[in-house]
Amino acid sequence: MSDEEYFRSCVARERQLAHLLGHKVEEFYEDAGTLWDGTVAMPKWTRNWAACGPLIAEYEIDVRFEREGGVGHGHGHGHCIHAGAVTVQVSDHPDRQHALMYAVVKAVVHLLEHGGKKR
């Protein structure tokens, strides 16, 4: 996946979350997206810890890394991340931090789509 395709997949997941949270998202070619009729930038939930971190606490997302040899064992890098009811492959992302942010957002989307709490 190219950098541009990866960026687009992140923005698509962020837009999905924004819609589930009841925000109107306007799209601009130069910008990833804007909420609330063009006045507030859409949070970069899949790309910025300041935006993503609060989702973990607010939605009580359980996060686990699975490494070669089982969850939490071995010295290798985690090859997948379990966040809530979803699993994300680290190899599909630039690094573990981006994979983790993406997993958290995907977990919140899953939770909201399946009757979880809204803000």
Coordinates of C-alpha atoms in Angstrom, one line a residue:
M1 CA 0.0 0.0 0.0
S2 CA 1.4 3.4 -0.9
D3 CA 1.7 6.2 1.6
E4 CA -1.2 8.0 -0.1
E5 CA -3.4 4.9 0.0
Y6 CA -2.5 4.4 3.7
F7 CA -3.4 8.1 4.4
R8 CA -6.7 7.7 2.6
S9 CA -7.6 4.6 4.6
C10 CA -6.8 6.4 7.9
V11 CA -9.0 9.4 6.8
A12 CA -11.8 7.1 5.8
R13 CA -11.8 5.4 9.2
E14 CA -11.7 8.9 10.9
R15 CA -14.6 10.0 8.8
Q16 CA -16.6 6.9 9.7
L17 CA -16.0 7.6 13.4
A18 CA -17.0 11.2 13.0
H19 CA -20.3 10.2 11.3
L20 CA -21.0 7.7 14.0
L21 CA -20.5 10.4 16.6
G22 CA -23.1 12.5 14.8
H23 CA -20.7 15.0 13.1
K24 CA -21.2 16.4 9.6
V25 CA -17.9 16.1 7.7
E26 CA -17.1 18.3 4.7
E27 CA -14.3 17.1 2.4
F28 CA -11.7 19.3 0.9
Y29 CA -9.0 18.0 -1.5
E30 CA -6.2 19.8 0.4
D31 CA -7.5 18.8 3.8
A32 CA -8.3 15.5 5.4
G33 CA -11.8 16.7 6.4
T34 CA -13.5 19.3 8.5
L35 CA -16.3 18.9 11.1
W36 CA -19.2 21.1 11.9
D37 CA -19.8 22.9 8.6
G38 CA -16.2 23.8 8.0
T39 CA -15.3 25.4 11.3
V40 CA -13.4 22.7 13.2
A41 CA -10.8 20.3 11.9
M42 CA -11.6 16.7 12.1
P43 CA -9.5 14.9 14.8
K44 CA -6.7 12.8 13.4
W45 CA -7.7 9.8 15.5
T46 CA -5.7 7.3 13.5
R47 CA -2.6 9.5 13.3
N48 CA -2.2 11.6 16.5
W49 CA -2.1 10.3 20.1
A50 CA -3.6 13.5 21.5
A51 CA -6.8 12.7 19.5
C52 CA -6.7 8.9 19.8
G53 CA -5.6 8.5 23.5
P54 CA -8.9 9.8 25.0
L55 CA -10.9 7.2 23.0
I56 CA -9.2 4.4 24.9
A57 CA -10.4 5.7 28.3
E58 CA -13.8 7.0 27.2
Y59 CA -14.8 3.7 25.5
E60 CA -12.8 1.5 27.8
I61 CA -11.0 -0.2 25.0
D62 CA -9.0 -3.3 26.1
V63 CA -5.7 -3.4 24.2
R64 CA -3.5 -6.5 23.8
F65 CA -0.4 -7.1 21.7
E66 CA 0.1 -10.6 20.3
R67 CA 3.7 -11.6 19.6
E68 CA 5.3 -14.6 18.1
G69 CA 4.8 -17.4 20.7
G70 CA 1.5 -16.0 22.2
V71 CA 0.1 -12.9 23.8
G72 CA 2.7 -10.9 25.8
H73 CA 5.4 -13.6 25.4
G74 CA 8.8 -13.5 23.6
H75 CA 11.0 -10.7 22.5
G76 CA 9.7 -10.2 19.0
H77 CA 7.6 -7.3 17.9
G78 CA 3.9 -7.7 18.2
H79 CA 2.5 -9.0 14.9
C80 CA -1.1 -8.1 15.7
I81 CA -3.0 -5.9 18.1
H82 CA -6.3 -6.8 19.7
A83 CA -8.4 -3.7 20.6
G84 CA -11.8 -4.5 21.9
A85 CA -13.5 -6.8 19.5
V86 CA -11.1 -6.1 16.5
T87 CA -7.7 -7.3 15.5
V88 CA -5.2 -5.3 13.4
Q89 CA -2.1 -6.6 11.7
V90 CA 1.0 -4.4 12.6
S91 CA 2.5 -5.2 9.2
D92 CA -0.3 -3.3 7.5
H93 CA 0.8 -0.1 9.1
P94 CA 4.0 2.0 9.1
D95 CA 4.8 1.0 12.8
R96 CA 3.2 -0.3 15.9
Q97 CA 2.1 3.1 17.1
H98 CA 0.1 3.7 13.9
A99 CA -1.3 0.2 14.1
L100 CA -2.4 0.8 17.6
M101 CA -4.1 4.1 16.9
Y102 CA -5.9 2.5 13.9
A103 CA -6.9 -0.5 16.1
V104 CA -8.4 1.8 18.7
V105 CA -10.4 3.8 16.2
K106 CA -11.6 0.6 14.5
A107 CA -12.6 -0.8 17.9
V108 CA -14.6 2.4 18.8
V109 CA -16.3 2.2 15.4
H110 CA -17.2 -1.4 16.0
L111 CA -18.5 -0.6 19.4
L112 CA -20.7 2.3 18.2
E113 CA -22.0 0.2 15.2
H114 CA -23.1 -2.6 17.6
G115 CA -25.0 -0.5 20.1
G116 CA -22.2 0.8 22.3
K117 CA -22.4 4.2 24.1
K118 CA -22.2 7.5 22.2
R119 CA -20.6 10.5 23.8

